[in-house]
Tab-separated table of C-alpha atoms in Angstrom:
chain	number	residue	atom	x	y	z
A	633	MET	CA	20.987	-19.020	-2.891
A	634	GLY	CA	23.339	-21.432	-1.124
A	635	VAL	CA	26.066	-18.760	-1.107
A	636	MET	CA	23.666	-16.267	0.400
A	637	THR	CA	22.597	-18.727	3.092
A	638	LEU	CA	26.215	-19.587	3.930
A	639	LYS	CA	27.136	-15.920	4.151
A	640	GLY	CA	24.239	-15.514	6.565
A	641	LEU	CA	26.070	-17.750	9.033
A	642	PHE	CA	28.804	-15.171	9.470
A	643	LYS	CA	26.728	-11.996	9.321
A	644	GLU	CA	25.014	-10.116	12.083
A	645	ALA	CA	21.454	-11.303	12.693
A	646	GLU	CA	18.773	-9.468	10.718
A	647	THR	CA	16.296	-9.702	13.579
A	648	ILE	CA	16.444	-8.099	17.011
A	649	GLN	CA	15.549	-9.399	20.449
A	650	TYR	CA	12.359	-7.396	20.928
A	651	PRO	CA	11.340	-6.206	23.536
A	652	LEU	CA	14.840	-6.315	25.058
A	653	GLN	CA	16.110	-4.424	22.015
A	654	SER	CA	14.272	-1.988	19.795
A	655	LYS	CA	15.006	-0.442	16.429
A	656	PRO	CA	16.203	3.159	16.351
A	657	THR	CA	13.341	5.514	15.578
A	658	PRO	CA	13.734	7.421	12.282
A	659	ALA	CA	13.426	11.178	12.648
A	660	GLY	CA	10.438	11.458	10.336
A	661	LEU	CA	8.395	8.668	11.893
A	662	LYS	CA	4.750	9.664	12.229
A	663	GLY	CA	4.445	8.246	15.725
A	664	HIS	CA	1.627	9.966	17.587
A	665	ILE	CA	0.080	13.425	17.916
A	666	LEU	CA	1.050	15.721	20.786
A	667	ASN	CA	-0.575	19.033	21.685
A	668	ASN	CA	1.524	21.883	22.995
A	669	THR	CA	-1.259	23.231	25.180
A	670	SER	CA	0.419	26.579	25.840
A	671	GLN	CA	-0.184	27.509	22.186
A	672	CYS	CA	-3.610	25.923	21.659
A	673	ILE	CA	-6.559	28.293	21.220
A	674	LEU	CA	-9.193	25.542	20.995
A	675	CYS	CA	-10.241	26.738	17.536
A	676	GLY	CA	-11.464	23.251	16.559
A	677	VAL	CA	-9.890	23.153	13.068
A	678	CYS	CA	-8.187	19.867	13.953
A	679	GLN	CA	-11.526	18.366	14.966
A	680	LYS	CA	-13.070	19.391	11.625
A	681	ARG	CA	-10.181	18.048	9.557
A	682	CYS	CA	-9.788	14.724	11.361
A	683	PRO	CA	-11.087	12.033	8.973
A	684	THR	CA	-11.868	9.583	11.781
A	685	GLY	CA	-13.371	11.929	14.384
A	686	ALA	CA	-10.637	11.045	16.863
A	687	ILE	CA	-10.258	14.608	18.163
A	688	SER	CA	-12.839	16.415	20.246
A	689	VAL	CA	-12.384	19.996	21.370
A	690	SER	CA	-14.474	21.532	24.113
A	691	LYS	CA	-14.248	25.284	24.577
A	692	ALA	CA	-16.586	25.130	27.572
A	693	ASP	CA	-14.413	22.670	29.470
A	694	HIS	CA	-11.112	23.981	28.030
A	695	THR	CA	-10.153	20.475	26.995
A	696	TRP	CA	-8.643	18.883	23.924
A	697	ARG	CA	-9.102	15.132	23.681
A	698	ILE	CA	-7.764	12.526	21.317
A	699	ASP	CA	-8.840	8.924	21.010
A	700	ARG	CA	-5.567	7.166	20.243
A	701	PHE	CA	-7.407	4.094	19.025
A	702	HIS	CA	-9.241	6.070	16.326
A	703	CYS	CA	-6.287	8.229	15.288
A	704	ILE	CA	-4.721	6.997	12.030
A	705	GLN	CA	-1.641	9.266	12.203
A	706	CYS	CA	-2.531	10.927	8.895
A	707	GLY	CA	-1.195	14.278	10.103
A	708	SER	CA	-4.134	16.340	8.798
A	709	CYS	CA	-4.578	18.069	12.166
A	710	SER	CA	-0.923	19.012	12.595
A	711	ARG	CA	-0.728	20.368	9.024
A	712	GLU	CA	-3.892	22.452	9.378
A	713	CYS	CA	-3.330	23.746	12.933
A	714	PRO	CA	-3.245	27.579	12.640
A	715	LYS	CA	-1.041	27.928	15.743
A	716	GLY	CA	1.280	25.031	14.963
A	717	CYS	CA	0.711	23.555	18.391
A	718	LEU	CA	0.074	20.025	17.150
A	719	SER	CA	3.058	17.896	16.263
A	720	MET	CA	3.760	14.298	15.384
A	721	GLU	CA	6.083	12.842	17.961
A	722	PRO	CA	8.290	10.046	16.552
A	723	GLY	CA	8.099	6.721	18.348
A	724	TYR	CA	5.625	3.901	18.565
A	725	ALA	CA	3.193	3.846	21.480
A	726	SER	CA	3.457	1.000	23.931
A	727	PRO	CA	0.702	-1.623	23.901
A	728	SER	CA	-2.322	-1.025	26.085
A	729	THR	CA	-5.042	-3.196	27.548
A	730	LYS	CA	-7.772	-0.527	27.721
A	731	LYS	CA	-9.356	1.943	25.352
A	732	PHE	CA	-9.388	5.537	26.508
A	733	ASP	CA	-9.224	9.146	25.382
A	734	GLU	CA	-6.144	11.161	26.157
A	735	LEU	CA	-7.063	14.478	27.724
A	736	PHE	CA	-5.185	17.769	27.430
A	737	GLU	CA	-6.370	20.723	29.512
A	738	VAL	CA	-5.968	24.127	27.888
A	739	ALA	CA	-6.321	27.428	29.713
A	740	VAL	CA	-7.669	30.183	27.446
A	741	VAL	CA	-9.311	33.558	27.927
A	742	LEU	CA	-12.105	34.250	25.489
A	743	THR	CA	-12.484	37.924	24.679
A	744	GLU	CA	-14.447	39.595	21.905
A	745	ASN	CA	-13.513	37.708	18.754
A	746	LYS	CA	-10.082	37.038	20.172
A	747	LYS	CA	-8.644	34.187	22.119
A	748	THR	CA	-5.501	34.681	24.067
A	749	PRO	CA	-3.830	31.728	25.667
A	750	LEU	CA	-2.764	32.093	29.264
A	751	ALA	CA	-0.157	30.016	30.975
A	752	SER	CA	-1.625	26.581	30.571
A	753	LYS	CA	-2.005	23.997	33.225
A	754	ALA	CA	0.465	21.219	33.027
A	755	SER	CA	-0.620	18.499	30.673
A	756	PRO	CA	-1.903	15.449	32.503
A	757	LEU	CA	0.582	13.542	30.375
A	758	ASP	CA	3.375	14.863	32.570
A	759	SER	CA	2.208	12.955	35.594
A	760	LEU	CA	0.611	9.949	33.985
A	761	PRO	CA	1.760	6.786	32.272
A	762	PRO	CA	2.371	7.071	28.493
A	763	HIS	CA	-1.310	6.732	27.582
A	764	GLY	CA	-2.683	9.457	29.871
A	765	ASN	CA	-6.096	9.547	31.522
A	766	VAL	CA	-8.371	6.597	31.465
A	767	VAL	CA	-11.859	7.932	30.708
B	1218	MET	CA	-13.165	-41.680	-14.441
B	1219	GLY	CA	-14.367	-41.369	-10.853
B	1220	GLN	CA	-17.411	-39.643	-9.481
B	1221	ALA	CA	-17.349	-35.832	-9.384
B	1222	THR	CA	-16.798	-34.455	-5.888
B	1223	ILE	CA	-16.868	-30.861	-4.699
B	1224	ILE	CA	-13.987	-29.886	-2.440
B	1225	PRO	CA	-14.250	-26.523	-0.659
B	1226	PHE	CA	-10.988	-24.521	-0.768
B	1227	GLY	CA	-10.687	-21.430	1.459
B	1228	PRO	CA	-11.539	-18.830	2.637
B	1229	GLN	CA	-9.283	-20.025	5.472
B	1230	HIS	CA	-6.402	-21.926	3.927
B	1231	PRO	CA	-2.680	-21.931	4.770
B	1232	VAL	CA	-1.722	-20.865	1.258
B	1233	LEU	CA	-4.233	-18.041	0.969
B	1234	PRO	CA	-3.218	-14.673	2.363
B	1235	GLU	CA	-6.720	-13.389	1.607
B	1236	PRO	CA	-10.195	-14.891	1.971
B	1237	LEU	CA	-11.150	-16.415	-1.351
B	1238	HIS	CA	-13.459	-19.400	-1.472
B	1239	LEU	CA	-13.342	-21.920	-4.317
B	1240	ASP	CA	-15.644	-24.852	-4.886
B	1241	LEU	CA	-13.398	-27.294	-6.708
B	1242	VAL	CA	-15.295	-29.868	-8.748
B	1243	VAL	CA	-12.887	-32.789	-8.760
B	1244	GLU	CA	-12.854	-36.091	-10.581
B	1245	ASP	CA	-10.140	-38.394	-9.287
B	1246	GLU	CA	-7.301	-35.916	-8.718
B	1247	THR	CA	-8.213	-33.563	-11.565
B	1248	VAL	CA	-10.059	-30.292	-11.125
B	1249	ILE	CA	-12.898	-30.125	-13.664
B	1250	GLU	CA	-14.220	-26.739	-12.656
B	1251	ALA	CA	-13.484	-24.086	-10.050
B	1252	ILE	CA	-16.337	-21.879	-8.856
B	1253	PRO	CA	-15.055	-18.805	-6.995
B	1254	GLN	CA	-16.950	-17.014	-4.276
B	1255	ILE	CA	-16.011	-13.741	-2.614
B	1256	GLY	CA	-17.809	-11.431	-0.202
B	1257	PHE	CA	-16.175	-12.190	3.133
B	1258	ILE	CA	-14.516	-8.817	3.676
B	1259	HIS	CA	-16.714	-6.212	1.997
B	1260	ARG	CA	-16.310	-2.981	3.979
B	1261	GLY	CA	-18.338	-0.491	1.961
B	1262	LEU	CA	-15.416	1.884	1.459
B	1263	GLU	CA	-16.794	3.445	-1.755
B	1264	LYS	CA	-19.930	4.453	0.147
B	1265	LEU	CA	-17.799	6.522	2.536
B	1266	VAL	CA	-17.401	9.288	-0.096
B	1267	GLU	CA	-20.809	10.431	1.109
B	1268	THR	CA	-19.527	11.139	4.604
B	1269	ARG	CA	-15.874	12.102	4.003
B	1270	ASP	CA	-14.833	15.093	1.928
B	1271	TYR	CA	-12.532	14.643	-1.046
B	1272	ASN	CA	-9.441	15.459	1.019
B	1273	GLN	CA	-10.287	13.026	3.795
B	1274	PHE	CA	-11.138	10.221	1.373
B	1275	VAL	CA	-7.445	9.872	0.447
B	1276	TYR	CA	-6.964	8.098	3.779
B	1277	VAL	CA	-9.909	5.796	3.077
B	1278	ALA	CA	-8.599	5.029	-0.418
B	1279	GLU	CA	-5.207	3.960	0.879
B	1280	ARG	CA	-6.885	1.545	3.287
B	1281	ILE	CA	-8.508	-0.385	0.447
B	1282	CYS	CA	-5.473	-2.645	0.394
B	1283	GLY	CA	-2.449	-3.007	2.617
B	1284	ILE	CA	0.011	-3.860	-0.138
B	1285	CYS	CA	-0.950	-1.322	-2.804
B	1286	ALA	CA	-1.977	1.322	-0.261
B	1287	PHE	CA	0.153	4.015	-1.857
B	1288	GLY	CA	-1.085	3.177	-5.357
B	1289	HIS	CA	-4.727	3.555	-4.365
B	1290	SER	CA	-4.174	6.922	-2.690
B	1291	MET	CA	-2.197	8.072	-5.742
B	1292	GLY	CA	-4.843	6.798	-8.186
B	1293	TYR	CA	-7.625	8.445	-6.219
B	1294	ALA	CA	-5.750	11.755	-5.906
B	1295	GLU	CA	-4.955	11.811	-9.650
B	1296	THR	CA	-8.627	11.231	-10.463
B	1297	VAL	CA	-9.839	14.024	-8.181
B	1298	GLU	CA	-7.136	16.367	-9.513
B	1299	GLN	CA	-8.387	15.613	-13.014
B	1300	LEU	CA	-11.963	16.189	-11.827
B	1301	MET	CA	-11.079	19.623	-10.437
B	1302	GLY	CA	-8.616	20.625	-13.159
B	1303	VAL	CA	-5.667	20.776	-10.751
B	1304	GLU	CA	-2.123	20.543	-12.093
B	1305	ILE	CA	0.364	19.387	-9.509
B	1306	PRO	CA	4.065	20.360	-9.443
B	1307	PRO	CA	6.443	18.052	-11.393
B	1308	ARG	CA	8.450	17.240	-8.245
B	1309	ALA	CA	5.306	15.848	-6.603
B	1310	GLU	CA	4.701	13.657	-9.658
B	1311	TYR	CA	8.261	12.338	-9.522
B	1312	LEU	CA	7.969	11.614	-5.795
B	1313	ARG	CA	4.694	9.755	-6.340
B	1314	VAL	CA	6.279	7.574	-9.020
B	1315	ILE	CA	9.287	6.793	-6.808
B	1316	TRP	CA	7.086	5.733	-3.875
B	1317	HIS	CA	4.764	3.816	-6.167
B	1318	GLU	CA	7.618	1.841	-7.739
B	1319	LEU	CA	9.034	1.114	-4.283
B	1320	SER	CA	5.557	-0.226	-3.423
B	1321	ARG	CA	5.702	-2.457	-6.489
B	1322	ILE	CA	9.076	-3.837	-5.381
B	1323	HIS	CA	7.783	-4.492	-1.876
B	1324	SER	CA	4.590	-6.095	-3.225
B	1325	HIS	CA	6.387	-8.385	-5.676
B	1326	ILE	CA	9.050	-9.488	-3.182
B	1327	LEU	CA	6.343	-10.165	-0.600
B	1328	TRP	CA	4.472	-12.234	-3.177
B	1329	MET	CA	7.623	-14.155	-4.126
B	1330	GLY	CA	8.119	-14.989	-0.454
B	1331	LEU	CA	4.556	-16.251	-0.185
B	1332	ALA	CA	5.005	-18.326	-3.340
B	1333	ALA	CA	8.206	-19.856	-1.934
B	1334	ASP	CA	6.347	-20.641	1.279
B	1335	ALA	CA	3.522	-22.240	-0.737
B	1336	PHE	CA	5.827	-24.686	-2.455
B	1337	GLY	CA	7.643	-25.413	0.772
B	1338	PHE	CA	10.905	-23.510	0.246
B	1339	GLU	CA	11.103	-21.905	3.694
B	1340	SER	CA	14.593	-20.429	3.460
B	1341	LEU	CA	13.767	-18.747	0.146
B	1342	PHE	CA	10.661	-17.257	1.770
B	1343	MET	CA	12.773	-15.804	4.594
B	1344	HIS	CA	15.375	-14.352	2.225
B	1345	CYS	CA	12.592	-12.662	0.213
B	1346	TRP	CA	11.084	-11.042	3.266
B	1347	ARG	CA	14.515	-10.037	4.518
B	1348	LEU	CA	15.015	-8.003	1.339
B	1349	ARG	CA	11.501	-6.587	1.534
B	1350	GLU	CA	12.322	-5.288	5.004
B	1351	ARG	CA	14.974	-2.990	3.470
B	1352	VAL	CA	12.295	-1.421	1.267
B	1353	LEU	CA	10.004	-0.991	4.276
B	1354	ASP	CA	12.860	0.773	6.067
B	1355	ILE	CA	13.061	3.235	3.147
B	1356	PHE	CA	9.339	3.883	3.523
B	1357	GLU	CA	9.690	4.379	7.247
B	1358	LYS	CA	12.426	6.973	6.791
B	1359	THR	CA	10.867	8.874	3.894
B	1360	THR	CA	7.157	8.751	4.715
B	1361	GLY	CA	7.020	8.015	8.432
B	1362	GLY	CA	5.028	4.794	7.931
B	1363	ARG	CA	5.818	1.236	6.911
B	1364	VAL	CA	2.640	0.183	5.133
B	1365	ILE	CA	0.179	3.072	5.325
B	1366	PHE	CA	2.034	6.251	4.396
B	1367	SER	CA	-0.538	9.086	4.217
B	1368	VAL	CA	1.852	11.151	2.097
B	1369	VAL	CA	-0.463	11.791	-0.832
B	1370	LYS	CA	-2.952	14.616	-0.793
B	1371	VAL	CA	-5.133	16.147	-3.467
B	1372	GLY	CA	-2.769	18.685	-5.025
B	1373	GLY	CA	0.545	16.900	-4.471
B	1374	VAL	CA	2.336	15.181	-1.620
B	1375	VAL	CA	2.871	16.200	1.996
B	1376	ARG	CA	6.512	15.192	2.390
B	1377	ASP	CA	9.616	15.756	0.351
B	1378	ILE	CA	12.607	13.442	0.065
B	1379	SER	CA	15.950	15.104	0.742
B	1380	ALA	CA	19.080	14.668	-1.389
B	1381	THR	CA	20.668	12.651	1.438
B	1382	GLN	CA	17.690	10.330	1.531
B	1383	PHE	CA	17.824	9.898	-2.252
B	1384	GLU	CA	21.468	8.847	-1.923
B	1385	GLU	CA	20.503	6.362	0.747
B	1386	ILE	CA	17.669	4.976	-1.402
B	1387	LYS	CA	20.098	4.472	-4.291
B	1388	ARG	CA	22.604	2.785	-1.982
B	1389	VAL	CA	19.978	0.453	-0.489
B	1390	LEU	CA	18.588	-0.491	-3.904
B	1391	GLU	CA	22.103	-1.156	-5.180
B	1392	GLY	CA	22.674	-3.386	-2.150
B	1393	ILE	CA	19.417	-5.238	-2.766
B	1394	LYS	CA	20.291	-5.966	-6.401
B	1395	ASP	CA	23.027	-8.521	-5.674
B	1396	ASP	CA	20.984	-10.492	-3.169
B	1397	TYR	CA	17.931	-10.190	-5.382
B	1398	ARG	CA	19.724	-11.668	-8.405
B	1399	GLN	CA	20.597	-14.702	-6.275
B	1400	LEU	CA	16.941	-15.010	-5.286
B	1401	CYS	CA	15.961	-14.838	-8.965
B	1402	ASN	CA	18.432	-17.639	-9.687
B	1403	ALA	CA	16.693	-19.777	-7.083
B	1404	PHE	CA	13.236	-18.971	-8.448
B	1405	LEU	CA	14.099	-19.388	-12.101
B	1406	LYS	CA	16.789	-22.106	-12.147
B	1407	ASP	CA	16.240	-24.309	-9.107
B	1408	SER	CA	14.787	-27.669	-10.135
B	1409	SER	CA	12.565	-27.954	-7.049
B	1410	VAL	CA	10.903	-24.651	-7.981
B	1411	LYS	CA	10.609	-25.582	-11.635
B	1412	ASN	CA	8.936	-28.891	-10.733
B	1413	ARG	CA	6.100	-26.960	-9.116
B	1414	THR	CA	5.736	-24.205	-11.719
B	1415	VAL	CA	6.718	-25.233	-15.254
B	1416	GLY	CA	3.720	-26.178	-17.407
B	1417	ILE	CA	1.246	-25.622	-14.553
B	1418	GLY	CA	-1.864	-23.440	-14.974
B	1419	TYR	CA	-1.339	-22.631	-18.643
B	1420	ILE	CA	-3.247	-19.675	-20.108
B	1421	SER	CA	-2.853	-19.017	-23.816
B	1422	HIS	CA	-2.484	-15.562	-25.354
B	1423	ASP	CA	-6.011	-15.733	-26.785
B	1424	ASP	CA	-7.558	-16.930	-23.527
B	1425	ALA	CA	-5.783	-14.125	-21.674
B	1426	LEU	CA	-7.341	-11.559	-24.000
B	1427	ALA	CA	-10.762	-13.267	-23.966
B	1428	ASN	CA	-10.816	-13.219	-20.143
B	1429	SER	CA	-9.719	-9.535	-20.024
B	1430	MET	CA	-6.875	-10.369	-17.700
B	1431	VAL	CA	-4.488	-7.640	-16.532
B	1432	GLY	CA	-1.081	-7.131	-14.959
B	1433	PRO	CA	1.755	-9.647	-14.651
B	1434	PHE	CA	-0.807	-12.446	-15.088
B	1435	VAL	CA	-1.564	-11.357	-18.665
B	1436	ARG	CA	2.012	-10.306	-19.458
B	1437	ALA	CA	3.078	-13.882	-18.702
B	1438	SER	CA	0.793	-14.945	-21.571
B	1439	ASN	CA	2.661	-12.732	-24.010
B	1440	VAL	CA	0.292	-9.758	-23.980
B	1441	ALA	CA	2.440	-6.628	-23.843
B	1442	THR	CA	0.148	-4.348	-21.874
B	1443	ASP	CA	1.184	-1.976	-19.118
B	1444	THR	CA	-0.779	1.170	-18.261
B	1445	ARG	CA	2.427	2.895	-17.155
B	1446	LEU	CA	3.181	3.186	-20.868
B	1447	LEU	CA	0.149	5.458	-21.277
B	1448	GLY	CA	2.240	8.079	-19.495
B	1449	GLY	CA	-0.239	9.096	-16.819
B	1450	GLY	CA	1.054	11.281	-13.964
B	1451	GLY	CA	4.821	11.223	-13.494
B	1452	TYR	CA	5.291	8.288	-15.862
B	1453	ARG	CA	5.310	10.690	-18.818
B	1454	TYR	CA	8.783	11.826	-17.760
B	1455	LEU	CA	10.207	8.331	-18.174
B	1456	HIS	CA	12.155	7.089	-21.140
B	1457	ASP	CA	10.307	4.484	-23.160
B	1458	PHE	CA	10.498	1.096	-21.575
B	1459	GLU	CA	9.287	-2.285	-22.676
B	1460	PRO	CA	6.879	-4.202	-20.442
B	1461	VAL	CA	8.283	-7.474	-19.128
B	1462	VAL	CA	6.516	-10.261	-21.020
B	1463	ASP	CA	6.864	-14.006	-21.356
B	1464	SER	CA	5.268	-16.381	-23.818
B	1465	GLN	CA	4.976	-19.546	-21.726
B	1466	GLY	CA	1.691	-18.629	-19.958
B	1467	ASP	CA	2.310	-20.994	-17.024
B	1468	CYS	CA	3.081	-20.481	-13.332
B	1469	TYR	CA	6.809	-20.319	-14.101
B	1470	ALA	CA	6.251	-17.468	-16.568
B	1471	ARG	CA	4.241	-15.554	-13.987
B	1472	VAL	CA	7.009	-15.959	-11.414
B	1473	LYS	CA	9.545	-14.837	-14.025
B	1474	VAL	CA	7.584	-11.739	-15.046
B	1475	ARG	CA	7.223	-10.562	-11.451
B	1476	ALA	CA	10.867	-11.348	-10.681
B	1477	LEU	CA	12.078	-9.241	-13.628
B	1478	GLU	CA	9.634	-6.430	-12.917
B	1479	VAL	CA	11.395	-5.766	-9.626
B	1480	LEU	CA	14.638	-5.040	-11.510
B	1481	GLN	CA	12.685	-2.860	-13.946
B	1482	SER	CA	11.202	-0.887	-11.034
B	1483	ILE	CA	14.670	-0.347	-9.581
B	1484	CYS	CA	15.768	1.100	-12.966
B	1485	ILE	CA	12.710	3.386	-13.033
B	1486	ILE	CA	13.442	4.662	-9.529
B	1487	GLU	CA	17.091	5.323	-10.402
B	1488	GLU	CA	16.022	7.233	-13.508
B	1489	MET	CA	13.470	9.300	-11.596
B	1490	ILE	CA	15.971	10.133	-8.843
B	1491	ALA	CA	18.494	11.255	-11.473
B	1492	LYS	CA	15.934	13.488	-13.193
B	1493	ILE	CA	13.841	14.839	-10.316
B	1494	PRO	CA	13.488	18.645	-10.544
B	1495	ALA	CA	13.589	21.038	-7.594
B	1496	GLY	CA	10.475	22.961	-6.634
B	1497	ASP	CA	7.218	22.792	-4.736
B	1498	ILE	CA	5.663	19.502	-3.731
B	1499	ALA	CA	2.031	20.600	-3.612
B	1500	VAL	CA	-0.417	23.237	-4.755
B	1501	GLU	CA	-3.309	24.530	-2.719
B	1502	VAL	CA	-6.642	23.083	-3.793
B	1503	LYS	CA	-9.750	25.043	-2.913
B	1504	GLY	CA	-13.400	24.714	-3.756
B	1505	ALA	CA	-15.319	21.602	-4.700
B	1506	PRO	CA	-15.759	19.503	-7.843
B	1507	ALA	CA	-18.492	20.884	-10.118
B	1508	ASP	CA	-21.908	19.291	-10.127
B	1509	GLY	CA	-21.969	16.508	-12.702
B	1510	ALA	CA	-18.223	16.677	-13.433
B	1511	GLU	CA	-16.716	13.264	-14.164
B	1512	ALA	CA	-13.163	11.975	-14.311
B	1513	ALA	CA	-11.549	8.599	-14.833
B	1514	SER	CA	-7.979	7.376	-14.722
B	1515	VAL	CA	-6.046	4.133	-14.859
B	1516	MET	CA	-2.973	3.083	-12.937
B	1517	GLU	CA	-0.663	0.105	-13.088
B	1518	GLN	CA	-0.858	-1.340	-9.603
B	1519	PRO	CA	1.511	-4.193	-8.685
B	1520	ARG	CA	-1.244	-6.655	-9.673
B	1521	GLY	CA	-2.248	-4.856	-12.858
B	1522	GLU	CA	-4.479	-2.172	-14.278
B	1523	CYS	CA	-6.714	-0.406	-11.782
B	1524	TYR	CA	-9.462	1.924	-12.989
B	1525	TYR	CA	-10.753	4.890	-10.981
B	1526	TYR	CA	-13.901	6.895	-11.619
B	1527	ALA	CA	-15.181	9.931	-9.726
B	1528	ARG	CA	-18.203	12.165	-10.141
B	1529	GLY	CA	-18.763	15.464	-8.338
B	1530	ASN	CA	-22.000	17.023	-7.110
B	1531	GLY	CA	-20.948	20.580	-6.329
B	1532	THR	CA	-20.130	19.836	-2.683
B	1533	LYS	CA	-16.928	18.732	-0.997
B	1534	ASN	CA	-18.271	15.182	-0.898
B	1535	LEU	CA	-18.077	13.292	-4.163
B	1536	GLU	CA	-21.264	11.917	-5.669
B	1537	ARG	CA	-19.604	8.638	-6.630
B	1538	MET	CA	-16.211	7.003	-6.359
B	1539	ARG	CA	-15.668	3.741	-8.146
B	1540	MET	CA	-12.642	1.503	-8.553
B	1541	ARG	CA	-12.171	-1.577	-10.672
B	1542	THR	CA	-9.321	-3.528	-9.224
B	1543	PRO	CA	-6.946	-5.930	-11.011
B	1544	THR	CA	-7.995	-9.041	-9.095
B	1545	SER	CA	-11.648	-8.674	-10.128
B	1546	GLN	CA	-10.391	-8.800	-13.731
B	1547	ASN	CA	-8.159	-11.774	-13.065
B	1548	LEU	CA	-10.642	-14.078	-11.296
B	1549	ALA	CA	-12.105	-15.261	-14.621
B	1550	GLY	CA	-8.612	-16.108	-15.901
B	1551	MET	CA	-7.845	-17.902	-12.663
B	1552	THR	CA	-10.873	-20.215	-12.996
B	1553	ALA	CA	-9.864	-20.902	-16.618
B	1554	ALA	CA	-6.333	-21.793	-15.467
B	1555	LEU	CA	-7.687	-24.078	-12.745
B	1556	ALA	CA	-9.882	-26.118	-15.095
B	1557	GLY	CA	-8.092	-29.360	-15.855
B	1558	CYS	CA	-5.244	-28.922	-13.360
B	1559	ASP	CA	-4.108	-31.395	-10.742
B	1560	LEU	CA	-5.610	-30.885	-7.283
B	1561	ALA	CA	-2.130	-30.500	-5.768
B	1562	ASP	CA	-1.390	-27.586	-8.143
B	1563	VAL	CA	-4.416	-25.493	-7.150
B	1564	ASN	CA	-2.506	-23.560	-4.501
B	1565	MET	CA	0.297	-22.603	-6.923
B	1566	ILE	CA	-2.140	-21.444	-9.610
B	1567	VAL	CA	-4.228	-19.400	-7.163
B	1568	LEU	CA	-1.102	-17.842	-5.736
B	1569	THR	CA	0.452	-16.942	-9.078
B	1570	ILE	CA	-2.407	-14.583	-9.918
B	1571	ASP	CA	-1.578	-12.859	-6.603
B	1572	PRO	CA	-5.224	-12.365	-5.627
B	1573	CYS	CA	-6.037	-9.326	-3.532
B	1574	ILE	CA	-9.545	-9.882	-2.260
B	1575	SER	CA	-9.598	-6.857	0.040
B	1576	CYS	CA	-9.032	-4.641	-3.056
B	1577	THR	CA	-11.700	-6.503	-4.975
B	1578	GLU	CA	-14.388	-6.260	-2.316
B	1579	ARG	CA	-13.446	-2.898	-0.825
């Protein structure tokens, strides 16, 4: 015990100076869900599978919403997504002072029993701070 | 003999990581009786089987407890697989055992840190948590989470561990061993630790059996019981191993049993990594449990035997999900150990059963 403590005097510190420094993000970190809106067909499978009801899909409004504060990063939606448009982006989200839904707009054309995605509008994430729209 | 006084202990107390309330009936400085009370953090998680299907309930099960999160999701998944007659691939069973044993290491080292903090050995506490951090890093790299992993699903697991990651796990565990042995020396040989633990909170072999105690608490009273030996899930692939037992029955014995169990878990992980077969990590599970079908299973959680029961009703929602957690078994033993102890030793005795009230109340 004493040897270990003495050795600690000459070793690099185990802790880091957060937030000035941050730990490297492992590749497989669950992080948070992102939607590649150009692939999304608003089928709603993710909404059905989500155990916390964090995702809401509206075909009428062409929107895909996620409540980051309800999401538990279980990955059910990204595993079940038939188009593979949902992914878990490594990295921890920054702290926030407000609760809000994050909104993704999806452009789709609904034809008879077939949904074909068109070029989607840019995600509001592109022009907004990390947490997106405040609803 | 002085007049009997009742001293309330908890639910908010510096030594208690979880909300347990004790009414300590004290005469002079001696505890005559301890009356436990729980019910501060009941969340109604078992009731949620009515609104979550059997796949979604895995994520509820792993939120029963922060420390044995993986164990609860594994125990629940094994019970539902038994209920539906699902056989999962051997590689998934091996992976579950590896993660579960890593959880045991992290749980025991965390507990040892808390114990060191309770008897005022701050530097020992910090060294314990420093080592635990290495295990959490393994979790972060292999599962994507540090405490809640969400890697178990009914039918297997959702992530595989690569050969490179296995090598890293072996290297990290090998690195931990040296530091850990020095920690064990401090816990088991240091006189300041022994002064607080030796001869305190004695539970005899017979009392341990009479109170139906489980886990390291009962193994410290020389009862060689360990549900891993029943060979459920991936544990059937293991070589025979002897449970760590001690005959002293006091706080020191309970520290010793947990300290040695960490080394045993490291051996189990090394064996599983050496033997893990290639292949799939999950099978597809379709349909719903039959109406009236029942299944039960037991698992050795870090704190002891945990019992799971599930009953189906022909839909995707289970009719009933029930768990009996180790701490609910150990509370009776804890009150027996507290009777007759010195008031200053109450915190050590309560801590050495490692109570998990959030598991118990669910």
